[in-house]
Coordinates of C-alpha atoms and ligand atoms in Angstrom, one line a residue:
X25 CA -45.5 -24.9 5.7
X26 CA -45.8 -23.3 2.1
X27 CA -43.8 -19.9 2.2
X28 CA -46.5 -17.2 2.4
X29 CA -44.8 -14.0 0.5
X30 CA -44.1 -10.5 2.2
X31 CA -43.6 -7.5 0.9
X32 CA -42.7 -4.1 3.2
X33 CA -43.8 -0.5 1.9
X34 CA -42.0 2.4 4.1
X35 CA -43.4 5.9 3.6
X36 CA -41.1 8.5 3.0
X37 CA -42.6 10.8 1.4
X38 CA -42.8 13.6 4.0
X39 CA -41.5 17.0 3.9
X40 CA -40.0 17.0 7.2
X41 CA -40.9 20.9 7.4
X42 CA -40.2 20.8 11.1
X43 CA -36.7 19.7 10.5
X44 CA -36.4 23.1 9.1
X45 CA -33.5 21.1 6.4
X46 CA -32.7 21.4 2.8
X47 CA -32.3 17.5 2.8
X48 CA -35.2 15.0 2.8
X49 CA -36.1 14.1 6.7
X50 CA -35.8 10.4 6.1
X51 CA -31.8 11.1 5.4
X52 CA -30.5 12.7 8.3
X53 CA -28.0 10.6 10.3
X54 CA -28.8 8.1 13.8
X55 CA -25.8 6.6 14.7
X56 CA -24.0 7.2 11.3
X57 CA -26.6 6.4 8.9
X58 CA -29.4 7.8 7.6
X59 CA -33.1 7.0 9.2
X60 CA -34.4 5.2 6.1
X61 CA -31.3 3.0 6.8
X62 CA -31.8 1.6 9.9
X63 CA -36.0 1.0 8.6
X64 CA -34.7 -0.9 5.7
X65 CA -31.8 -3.1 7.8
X66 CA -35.3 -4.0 10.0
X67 CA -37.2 -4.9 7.5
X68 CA -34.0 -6.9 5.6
X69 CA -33.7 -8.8 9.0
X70 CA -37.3 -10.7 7.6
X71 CA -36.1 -11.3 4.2
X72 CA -39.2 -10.2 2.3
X73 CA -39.9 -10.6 -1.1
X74 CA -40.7 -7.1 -2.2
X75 CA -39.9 -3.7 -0.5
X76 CA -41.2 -0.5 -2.1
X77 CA -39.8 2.7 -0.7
X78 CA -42.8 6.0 -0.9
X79 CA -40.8 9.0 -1.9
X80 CA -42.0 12.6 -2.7
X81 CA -41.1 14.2 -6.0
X82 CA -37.8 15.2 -6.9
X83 CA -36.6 12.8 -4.1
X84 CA -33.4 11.3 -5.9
X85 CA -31.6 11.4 -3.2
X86 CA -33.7 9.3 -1.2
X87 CA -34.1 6.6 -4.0
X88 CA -30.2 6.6 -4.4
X89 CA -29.8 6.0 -0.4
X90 CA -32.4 3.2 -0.8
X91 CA -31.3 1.6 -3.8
X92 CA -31.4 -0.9 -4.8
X93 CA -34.9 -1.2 -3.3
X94 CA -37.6 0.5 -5.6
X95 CA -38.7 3.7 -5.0
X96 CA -42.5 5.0 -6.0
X97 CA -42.9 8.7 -5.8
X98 CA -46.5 9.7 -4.2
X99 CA -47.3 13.1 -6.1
X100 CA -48.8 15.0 -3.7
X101 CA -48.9 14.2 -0.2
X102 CA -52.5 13.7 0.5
X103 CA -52.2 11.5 3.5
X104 CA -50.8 7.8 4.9
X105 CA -53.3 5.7 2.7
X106 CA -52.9 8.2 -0.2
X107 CA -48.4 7.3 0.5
X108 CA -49.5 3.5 0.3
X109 CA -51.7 3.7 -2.9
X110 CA -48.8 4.9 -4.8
X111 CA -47.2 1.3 -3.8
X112 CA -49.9 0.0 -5.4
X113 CA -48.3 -0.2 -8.7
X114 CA -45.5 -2.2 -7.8
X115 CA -47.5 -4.3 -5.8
X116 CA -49.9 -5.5 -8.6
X117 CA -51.3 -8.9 -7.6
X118 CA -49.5 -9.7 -4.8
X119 CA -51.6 -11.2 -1.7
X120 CA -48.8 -12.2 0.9
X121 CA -48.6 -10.1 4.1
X122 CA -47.5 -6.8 3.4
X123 CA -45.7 -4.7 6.8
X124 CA -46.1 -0.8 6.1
X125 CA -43.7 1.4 8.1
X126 CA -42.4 5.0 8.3
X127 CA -39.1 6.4 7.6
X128 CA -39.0 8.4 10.4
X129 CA -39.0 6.0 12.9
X130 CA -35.4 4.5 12.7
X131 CA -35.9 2.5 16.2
X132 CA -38.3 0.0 14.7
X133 CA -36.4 -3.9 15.7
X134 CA -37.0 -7.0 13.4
X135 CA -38.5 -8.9 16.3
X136 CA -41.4 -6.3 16.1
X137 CA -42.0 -6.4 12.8
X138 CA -41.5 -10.3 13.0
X139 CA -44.5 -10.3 15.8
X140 CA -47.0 -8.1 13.6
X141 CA -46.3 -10.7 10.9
X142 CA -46.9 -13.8 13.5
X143 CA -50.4 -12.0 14.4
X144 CA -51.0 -11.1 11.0
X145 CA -50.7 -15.5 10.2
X146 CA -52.8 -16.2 13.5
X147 CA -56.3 -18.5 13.5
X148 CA -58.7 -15.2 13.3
X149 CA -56.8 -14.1 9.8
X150 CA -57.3 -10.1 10.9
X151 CA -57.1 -8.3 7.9
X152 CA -55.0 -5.5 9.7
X153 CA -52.8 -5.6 12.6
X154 CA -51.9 -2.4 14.3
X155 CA -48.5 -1.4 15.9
X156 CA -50.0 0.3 19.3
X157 CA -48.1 1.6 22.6
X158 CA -48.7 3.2 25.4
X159 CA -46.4 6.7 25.7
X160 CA -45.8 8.1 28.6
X161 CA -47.4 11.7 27.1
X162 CA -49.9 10.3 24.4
X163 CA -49.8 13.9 22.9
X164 CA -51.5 13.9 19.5
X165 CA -51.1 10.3 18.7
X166 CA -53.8 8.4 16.6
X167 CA -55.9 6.6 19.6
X168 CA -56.8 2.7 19.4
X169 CA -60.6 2.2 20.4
X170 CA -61.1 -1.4 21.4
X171 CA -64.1 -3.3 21.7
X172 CA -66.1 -4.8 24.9
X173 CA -63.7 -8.1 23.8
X174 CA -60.9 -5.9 23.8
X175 CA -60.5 -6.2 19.4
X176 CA -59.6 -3.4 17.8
X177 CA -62.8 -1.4 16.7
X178 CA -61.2 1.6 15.5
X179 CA -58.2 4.3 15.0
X180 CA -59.2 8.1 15.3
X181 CA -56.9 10.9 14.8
X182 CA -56.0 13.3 17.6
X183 CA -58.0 15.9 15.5
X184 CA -60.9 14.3 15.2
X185 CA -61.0 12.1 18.6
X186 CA -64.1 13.0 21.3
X187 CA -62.7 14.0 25.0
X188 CA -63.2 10.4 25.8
X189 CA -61.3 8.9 23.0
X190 CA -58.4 11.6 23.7
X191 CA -58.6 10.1 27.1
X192 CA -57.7 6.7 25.7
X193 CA -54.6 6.1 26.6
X194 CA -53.5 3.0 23.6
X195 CA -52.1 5.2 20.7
X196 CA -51.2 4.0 17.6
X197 CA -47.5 3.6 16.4
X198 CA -48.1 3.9 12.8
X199 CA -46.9 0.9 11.6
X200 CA -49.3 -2.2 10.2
X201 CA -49.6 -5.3 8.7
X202 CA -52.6 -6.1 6.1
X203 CA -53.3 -9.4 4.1
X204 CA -52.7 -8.6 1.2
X205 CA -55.7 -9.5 -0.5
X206 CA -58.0 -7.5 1.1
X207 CA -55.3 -4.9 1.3
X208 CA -55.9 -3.1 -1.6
X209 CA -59.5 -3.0 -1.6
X210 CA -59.6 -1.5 1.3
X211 CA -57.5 0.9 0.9
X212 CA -59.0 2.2 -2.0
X213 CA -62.1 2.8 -0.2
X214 CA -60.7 5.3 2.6
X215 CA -62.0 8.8 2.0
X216 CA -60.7 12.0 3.1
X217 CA -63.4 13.4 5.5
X218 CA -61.6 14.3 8.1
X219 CA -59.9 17.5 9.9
X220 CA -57.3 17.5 7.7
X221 CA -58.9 16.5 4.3
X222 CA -56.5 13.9 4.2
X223 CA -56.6 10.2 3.1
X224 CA -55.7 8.7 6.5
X225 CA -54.4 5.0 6.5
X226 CA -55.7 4.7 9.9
X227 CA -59.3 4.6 8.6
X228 CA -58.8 1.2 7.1
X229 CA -59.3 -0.5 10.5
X230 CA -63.4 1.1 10.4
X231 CA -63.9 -0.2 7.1
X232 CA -62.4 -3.4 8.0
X233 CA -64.6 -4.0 10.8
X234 CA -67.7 -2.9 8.7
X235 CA -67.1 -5.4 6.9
X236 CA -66.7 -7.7 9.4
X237 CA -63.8 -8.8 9.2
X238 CA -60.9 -9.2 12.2
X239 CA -58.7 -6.4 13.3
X240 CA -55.9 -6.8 15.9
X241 CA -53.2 -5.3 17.7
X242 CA -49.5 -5.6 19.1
X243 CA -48.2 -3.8 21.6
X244 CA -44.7 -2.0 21.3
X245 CA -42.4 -0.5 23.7
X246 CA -42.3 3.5 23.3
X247 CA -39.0 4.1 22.9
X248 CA -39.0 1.4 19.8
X249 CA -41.7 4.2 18.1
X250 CA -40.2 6.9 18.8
X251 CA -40.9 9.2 15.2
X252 CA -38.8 12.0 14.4
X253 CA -40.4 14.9 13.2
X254 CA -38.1 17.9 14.7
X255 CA -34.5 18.1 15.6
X256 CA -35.0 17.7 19.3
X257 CA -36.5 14.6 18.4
X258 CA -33.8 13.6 16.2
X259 CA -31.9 13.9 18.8
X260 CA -33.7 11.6 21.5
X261 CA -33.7 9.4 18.7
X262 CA -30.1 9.3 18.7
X263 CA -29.5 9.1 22.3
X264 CA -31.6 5.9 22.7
X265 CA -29.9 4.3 19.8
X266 CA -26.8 5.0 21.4
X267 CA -28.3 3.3 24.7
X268 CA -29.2 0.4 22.7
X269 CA -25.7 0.4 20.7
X270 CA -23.8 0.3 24.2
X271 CA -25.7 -2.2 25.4
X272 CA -25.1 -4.5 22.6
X273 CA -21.4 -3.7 23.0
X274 CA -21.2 -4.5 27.0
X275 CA -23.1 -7.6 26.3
X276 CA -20.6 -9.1 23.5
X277 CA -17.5 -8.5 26.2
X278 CA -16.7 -4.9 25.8
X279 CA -15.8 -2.2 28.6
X280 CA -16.8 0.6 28.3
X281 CA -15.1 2.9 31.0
X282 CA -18.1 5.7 31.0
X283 CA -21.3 4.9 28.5
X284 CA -22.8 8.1 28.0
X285 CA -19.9 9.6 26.9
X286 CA -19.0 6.6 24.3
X287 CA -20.5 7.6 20.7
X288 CA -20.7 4.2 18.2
X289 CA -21.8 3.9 14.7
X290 CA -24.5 1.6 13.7
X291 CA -22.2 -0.6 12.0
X292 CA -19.1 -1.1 14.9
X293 CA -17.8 -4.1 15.5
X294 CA -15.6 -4.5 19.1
X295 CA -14.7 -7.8 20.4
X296 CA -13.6 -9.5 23.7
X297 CA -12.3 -7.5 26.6
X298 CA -11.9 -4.4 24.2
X299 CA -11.7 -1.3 27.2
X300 CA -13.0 1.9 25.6
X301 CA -11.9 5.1 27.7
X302 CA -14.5 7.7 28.3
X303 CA -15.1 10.2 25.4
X304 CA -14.2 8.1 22.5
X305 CA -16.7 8.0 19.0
X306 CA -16.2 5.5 17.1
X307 CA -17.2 7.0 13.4
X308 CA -18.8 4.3 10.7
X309 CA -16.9 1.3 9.3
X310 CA -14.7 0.8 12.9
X311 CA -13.7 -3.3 13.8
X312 CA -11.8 -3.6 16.8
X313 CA -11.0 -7.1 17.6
X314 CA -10.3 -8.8 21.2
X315 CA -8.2 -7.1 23.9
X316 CA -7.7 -3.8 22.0
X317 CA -7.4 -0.8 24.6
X318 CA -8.8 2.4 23.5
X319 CA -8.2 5.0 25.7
X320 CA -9.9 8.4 26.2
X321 CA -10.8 10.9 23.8
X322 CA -10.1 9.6 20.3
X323 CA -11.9 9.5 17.1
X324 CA -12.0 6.6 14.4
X325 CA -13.1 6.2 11.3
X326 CA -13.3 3.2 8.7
X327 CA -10.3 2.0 10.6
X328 CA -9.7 -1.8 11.9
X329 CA -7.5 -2.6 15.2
X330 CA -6.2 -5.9 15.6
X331 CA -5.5 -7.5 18.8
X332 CA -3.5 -6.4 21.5
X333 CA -3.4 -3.2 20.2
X334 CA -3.3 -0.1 22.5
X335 CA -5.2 3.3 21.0
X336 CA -4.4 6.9 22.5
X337 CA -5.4 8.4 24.5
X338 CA -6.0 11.5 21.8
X339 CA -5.8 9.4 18.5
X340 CA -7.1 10.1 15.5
X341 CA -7.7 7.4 13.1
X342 CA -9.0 8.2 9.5
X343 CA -10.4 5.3 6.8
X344 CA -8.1 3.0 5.7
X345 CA -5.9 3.1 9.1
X346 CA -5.1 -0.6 9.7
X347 CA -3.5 -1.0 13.0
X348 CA -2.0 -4.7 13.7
X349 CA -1.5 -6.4 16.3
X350 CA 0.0 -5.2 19.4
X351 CA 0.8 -1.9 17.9
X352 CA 0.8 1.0 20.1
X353 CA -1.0 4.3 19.1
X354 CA -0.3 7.1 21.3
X355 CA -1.5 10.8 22.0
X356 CA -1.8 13.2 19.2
X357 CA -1.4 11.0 16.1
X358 CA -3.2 11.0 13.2
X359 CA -3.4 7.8 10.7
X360 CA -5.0 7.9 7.3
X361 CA -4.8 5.1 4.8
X362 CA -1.5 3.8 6.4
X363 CA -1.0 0.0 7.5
X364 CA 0.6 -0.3 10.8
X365 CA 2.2 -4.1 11.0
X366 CA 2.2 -6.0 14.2
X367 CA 4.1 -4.4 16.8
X368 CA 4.8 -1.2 15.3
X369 CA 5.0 2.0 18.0
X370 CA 3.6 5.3 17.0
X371 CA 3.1 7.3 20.0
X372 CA 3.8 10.7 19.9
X373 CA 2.6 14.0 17.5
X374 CA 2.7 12.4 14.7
X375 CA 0.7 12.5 11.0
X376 CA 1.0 8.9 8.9
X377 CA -0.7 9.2 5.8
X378 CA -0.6 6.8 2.7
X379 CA 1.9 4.6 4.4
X380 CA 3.5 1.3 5.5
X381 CA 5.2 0.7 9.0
X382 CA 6.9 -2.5 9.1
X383 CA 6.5 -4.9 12.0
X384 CA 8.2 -3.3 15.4
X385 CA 9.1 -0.1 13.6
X386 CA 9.2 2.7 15.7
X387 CA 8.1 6.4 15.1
X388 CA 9.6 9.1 16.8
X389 CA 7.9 11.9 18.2
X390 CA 6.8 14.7 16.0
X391 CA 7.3 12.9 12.3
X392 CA 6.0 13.7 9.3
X393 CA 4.6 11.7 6.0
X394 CA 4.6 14.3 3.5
X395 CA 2.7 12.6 1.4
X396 CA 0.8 15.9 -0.3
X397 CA 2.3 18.0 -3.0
X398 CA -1.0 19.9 -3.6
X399 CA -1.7 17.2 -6.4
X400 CA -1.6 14.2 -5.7
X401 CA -0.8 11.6 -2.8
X402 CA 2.3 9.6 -2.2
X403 CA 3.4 6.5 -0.7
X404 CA 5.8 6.2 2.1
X405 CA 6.8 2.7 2.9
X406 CA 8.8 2.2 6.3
X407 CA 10.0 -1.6 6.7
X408 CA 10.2 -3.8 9.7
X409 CA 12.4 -2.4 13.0
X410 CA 13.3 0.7 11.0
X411 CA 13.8 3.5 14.1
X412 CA 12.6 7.2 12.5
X413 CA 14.2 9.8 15.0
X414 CA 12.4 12.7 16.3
X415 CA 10.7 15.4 13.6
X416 CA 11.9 13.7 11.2
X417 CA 9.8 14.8 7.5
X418 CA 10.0 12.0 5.1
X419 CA 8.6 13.2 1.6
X420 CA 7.1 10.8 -0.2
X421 CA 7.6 8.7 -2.2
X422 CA 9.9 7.4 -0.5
X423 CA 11.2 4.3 1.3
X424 CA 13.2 3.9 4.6
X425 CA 14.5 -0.2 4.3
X426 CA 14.0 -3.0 6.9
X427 CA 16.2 -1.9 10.2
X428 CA 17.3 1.3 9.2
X429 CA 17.8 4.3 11.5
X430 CA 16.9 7.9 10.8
X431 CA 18.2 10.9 12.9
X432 CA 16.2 13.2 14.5
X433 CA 15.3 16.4 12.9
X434 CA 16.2 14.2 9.5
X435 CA 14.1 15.4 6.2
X436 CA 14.6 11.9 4.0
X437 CA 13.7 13.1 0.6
X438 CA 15.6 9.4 -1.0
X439 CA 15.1 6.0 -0.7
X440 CA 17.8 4.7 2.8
X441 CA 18.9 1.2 2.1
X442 CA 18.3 -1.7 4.9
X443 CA 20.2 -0.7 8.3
X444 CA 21.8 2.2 6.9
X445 CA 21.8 5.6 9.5
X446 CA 20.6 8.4 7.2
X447 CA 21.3 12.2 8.8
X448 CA 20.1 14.8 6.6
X449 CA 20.5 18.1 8.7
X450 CA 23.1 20.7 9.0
X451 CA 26.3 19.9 10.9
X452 CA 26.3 21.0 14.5
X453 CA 28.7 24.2 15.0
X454 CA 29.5 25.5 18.3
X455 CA 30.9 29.0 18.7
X456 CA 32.8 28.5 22.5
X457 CA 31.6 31.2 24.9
X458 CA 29.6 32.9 22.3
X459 CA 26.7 33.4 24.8
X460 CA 28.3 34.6 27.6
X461 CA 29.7 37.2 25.5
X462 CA 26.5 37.9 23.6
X463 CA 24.9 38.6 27.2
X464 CA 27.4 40.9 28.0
X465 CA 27.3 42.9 25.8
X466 CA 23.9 43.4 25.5
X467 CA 23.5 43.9 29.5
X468 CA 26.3 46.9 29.2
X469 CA 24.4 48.3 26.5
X470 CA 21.8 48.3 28.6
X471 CA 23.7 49.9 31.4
X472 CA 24.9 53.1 29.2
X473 CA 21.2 53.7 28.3
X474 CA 20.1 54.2 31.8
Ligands
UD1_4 C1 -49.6 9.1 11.9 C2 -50.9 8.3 12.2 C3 -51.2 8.4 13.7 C4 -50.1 7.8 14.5 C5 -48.8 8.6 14.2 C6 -47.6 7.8 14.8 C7 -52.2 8.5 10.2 C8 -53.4 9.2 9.5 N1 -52.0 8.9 11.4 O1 -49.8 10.4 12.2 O2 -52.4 7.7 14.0 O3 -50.3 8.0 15.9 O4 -48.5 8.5 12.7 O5 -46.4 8.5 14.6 O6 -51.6 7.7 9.6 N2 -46.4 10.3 4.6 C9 -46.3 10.2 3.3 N3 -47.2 10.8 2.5 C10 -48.2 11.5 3.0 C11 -48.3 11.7 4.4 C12 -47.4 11.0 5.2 O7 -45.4 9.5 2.8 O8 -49.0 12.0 2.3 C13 -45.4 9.6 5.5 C14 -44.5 10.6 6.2 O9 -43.3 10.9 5.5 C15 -44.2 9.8 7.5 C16 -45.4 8.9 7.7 O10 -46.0 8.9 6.4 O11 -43.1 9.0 7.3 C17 -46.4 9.4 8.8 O12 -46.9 10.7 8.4 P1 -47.1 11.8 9.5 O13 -47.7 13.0 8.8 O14 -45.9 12.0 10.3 O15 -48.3 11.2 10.3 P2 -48.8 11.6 11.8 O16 -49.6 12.8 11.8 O17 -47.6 11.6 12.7
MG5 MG1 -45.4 11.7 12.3

């Protein structure tokens, strides 16, 4: 079959006023990344020819989250159809299917979107296909009016629906797919007399019909359409992503100890039999591969875990922590931009930052890279089976060779050659009875007071 072009325009122009935010609603964060994010890795999953983002003005940071997708800015926001004319432009000529979607509704999956396309290709060659559902609460949602053969007749707005069409219970999602041919005639011909004097997209689906040509619809689950136009929303946004992300996780071989209390990114990657403890968020840019424990309560970030590994509980992993195999992270350590070779321990209140630990090193409780003058960072480089004692401070830069032992309480301020001991703290005095006599006198001192 000849390959039929698609293009994908996603409105974005909106305000968000109910977000009550200085930043663009289609930016804030679900599951790491922003909403327009997760609408654009949907609509990448078809591999369409064009995609043309609808911005408002003065949007830049919307068309630098997008890029390098094309942005055209809708001047003023007069309504859906009015967002999809300013496509228009760089759309000139095409006639493949074109998929229009919202920003705000980050849920929307590719086999969706893949479905409105199949219906879009079918025998009756509708001119629009319409994303509908059926919400539990069907609120102010456009309503779908069908036909006495169940096609799709019309779309009216809450606002301007009769008691009987609010009573309909089929509400439209937003989303639809037009042929592009007759796409941008009838667009063009939607009006604005309506409640809100606004060019409504929806209208298209009347003017289709007059014409007579096909409309049709395809049903979506709810939660898939969920649009986020408040913070409480964003937030039930979130937590069905979240369902969705630990789902996805359980079903590649992962255990997760206690779900709802697991936070992932849209981008993690666990493997086989990785166990996640309860309370652990796993930040963007996190790959854990097979067998990798992660106990409770720890927080990672553009970190990868190789296997075998055992993480926390209480860890804090920052980007560029590399953790190899088998290594053991324990409670109350920190690890920024710091490789951690294969069978290295770290397990006790400790800060690595801008480091190397050699294979089977171990770090004692309490120790320090200082690898922060107030400038600039340096590099501490610890080689393989090297044994750093207890609150030891190592100021970098500095090196500590292959099998070489630090003492406890040590601050290393010089390289330590390859199985040397290095002791860099003040001889141990001991002044015999001195506290016995020290109590003494202070309890007699005491005594002639009283
Ligand atoms: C729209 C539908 C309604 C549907 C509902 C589903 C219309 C007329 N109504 O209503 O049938 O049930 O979505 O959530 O389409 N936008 C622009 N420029 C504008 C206006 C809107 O870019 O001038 C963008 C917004 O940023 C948003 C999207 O279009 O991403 C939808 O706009 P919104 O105002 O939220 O439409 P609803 O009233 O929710
Ligand atoms: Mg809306």
């Amino acid at each position: 079959m000849a390959h039929r072009p698609l293009a994908c325009v996603i409105l974005a122009a909106g305000k968000g006023t109910r977000m009550k935010s200085d930043m663009p609603k289609v930016l804030h964060r679900v599951a790491g990344r922003p909403m327009v994010g997760h609408v654009l890795a949907a609509v990448k999953a078809l591999d369409p020819d064009h995609v043309v983002v609808v911005v408002g003005p003065g949007m830049d940071s919307v068309a630098a989250a997008v890029a390098p997708y094309p942005t055209a800015v809708q001047q003023e926001q007069r309504g859906t159809a009015d967002a999809v004319r300013a496509a228009f432009g760089l759309l000139e000529g095409f006639t493949g299917d074109v998929v229009v979607l919202y920003g705000d509704t980050p849920l929307v999956t590719p086999d969706t979107l893949r479905a409105m396309v199949t219906a879009r290709r079918q025998a009756s060659d509708p001119a629009v296909v319409v994303l509908g559902m059926r919400p539990e609460d069907p609120g102010a949602y456009g309503r779908l009016i069908l036909n006495a053969r169940g096609g799709l007749e019309k779309i009216v707005e809450y606002l301007d629906a009769s008691a009987d069409e609010r009573a309909v219970t089929l509400c439209n999602a937003g989303l639809m797919a037009f042929d592009g041919a007759r796409m941008f005639d009838l667009i063009g011909r939607v009006g604005n007399q309506n409640a809100k004097s606004e060019f409504y997209l929806t209208d298209v689906v009347q003017i289709a019909r007059v014409s007579g040509m096909a409309c049709a619809v395809v049903e979506a689950a709810p939660a898939e359409v969920v649009g986020v136009n408040s913070r409480a929303e964003l937030a039930e946004v979130e937590r069905l992503m979240q369902r969705r992300l630990r789902k996805a996780a359980m079903d590649n071989g992962a255990t997760l100890c206690d779900p709802d209390s697991t936070l992932f990114s849209h981008d993690t990657r666990l493997g086989r039999d990785v166990i996640v403890g309860a309370h652990v968020v796993f930040a963007p840019g996190v790959t854990v591969a097979d067998g990798v424990e992660i106990k409770p309560f720890c927080h990672l970030e553009q970190t990868r875990i190789d296997s075998g590994a055992v993480i926390g509980p209480y860890a804090r992993l920052r980007p560029g922590a590399d953790i190899g195999p088998d290594a053991h992270i324990g409670n109350f350590v920190e690890i920024k931009n710091a490789v951690v070779e294969s069978g290295a321990k770290v397990n006790h209140l400790t800060y690595i930052g801008d480091a190397r630990i050699g294979a089977k090193a171990n770090i004692g409780a309490g120790t320090i890279t200082c690898n922060y003058d107030g400038f600039s960072k340096s590099h501490t480089d610890i080689g393989a089976g090297a044994f750093i004692g207890s609150n030891s401070s190592l100021v970098a830069p500095v090196s500590i060779g292959d099998g070489a032992i630090v003492g406890a309480g040590s601050v290393v301020t010089s390289a330590v050659e390859a199985d040397a001991l290095v002791v860099s703290r003040a001889q141990q005095k001991a002044y015999v009875g001195w506290a016995k006599r020290f109590r003494e006198r202070k309890q007699a001192e005491k005594a002639n007071k009283a």
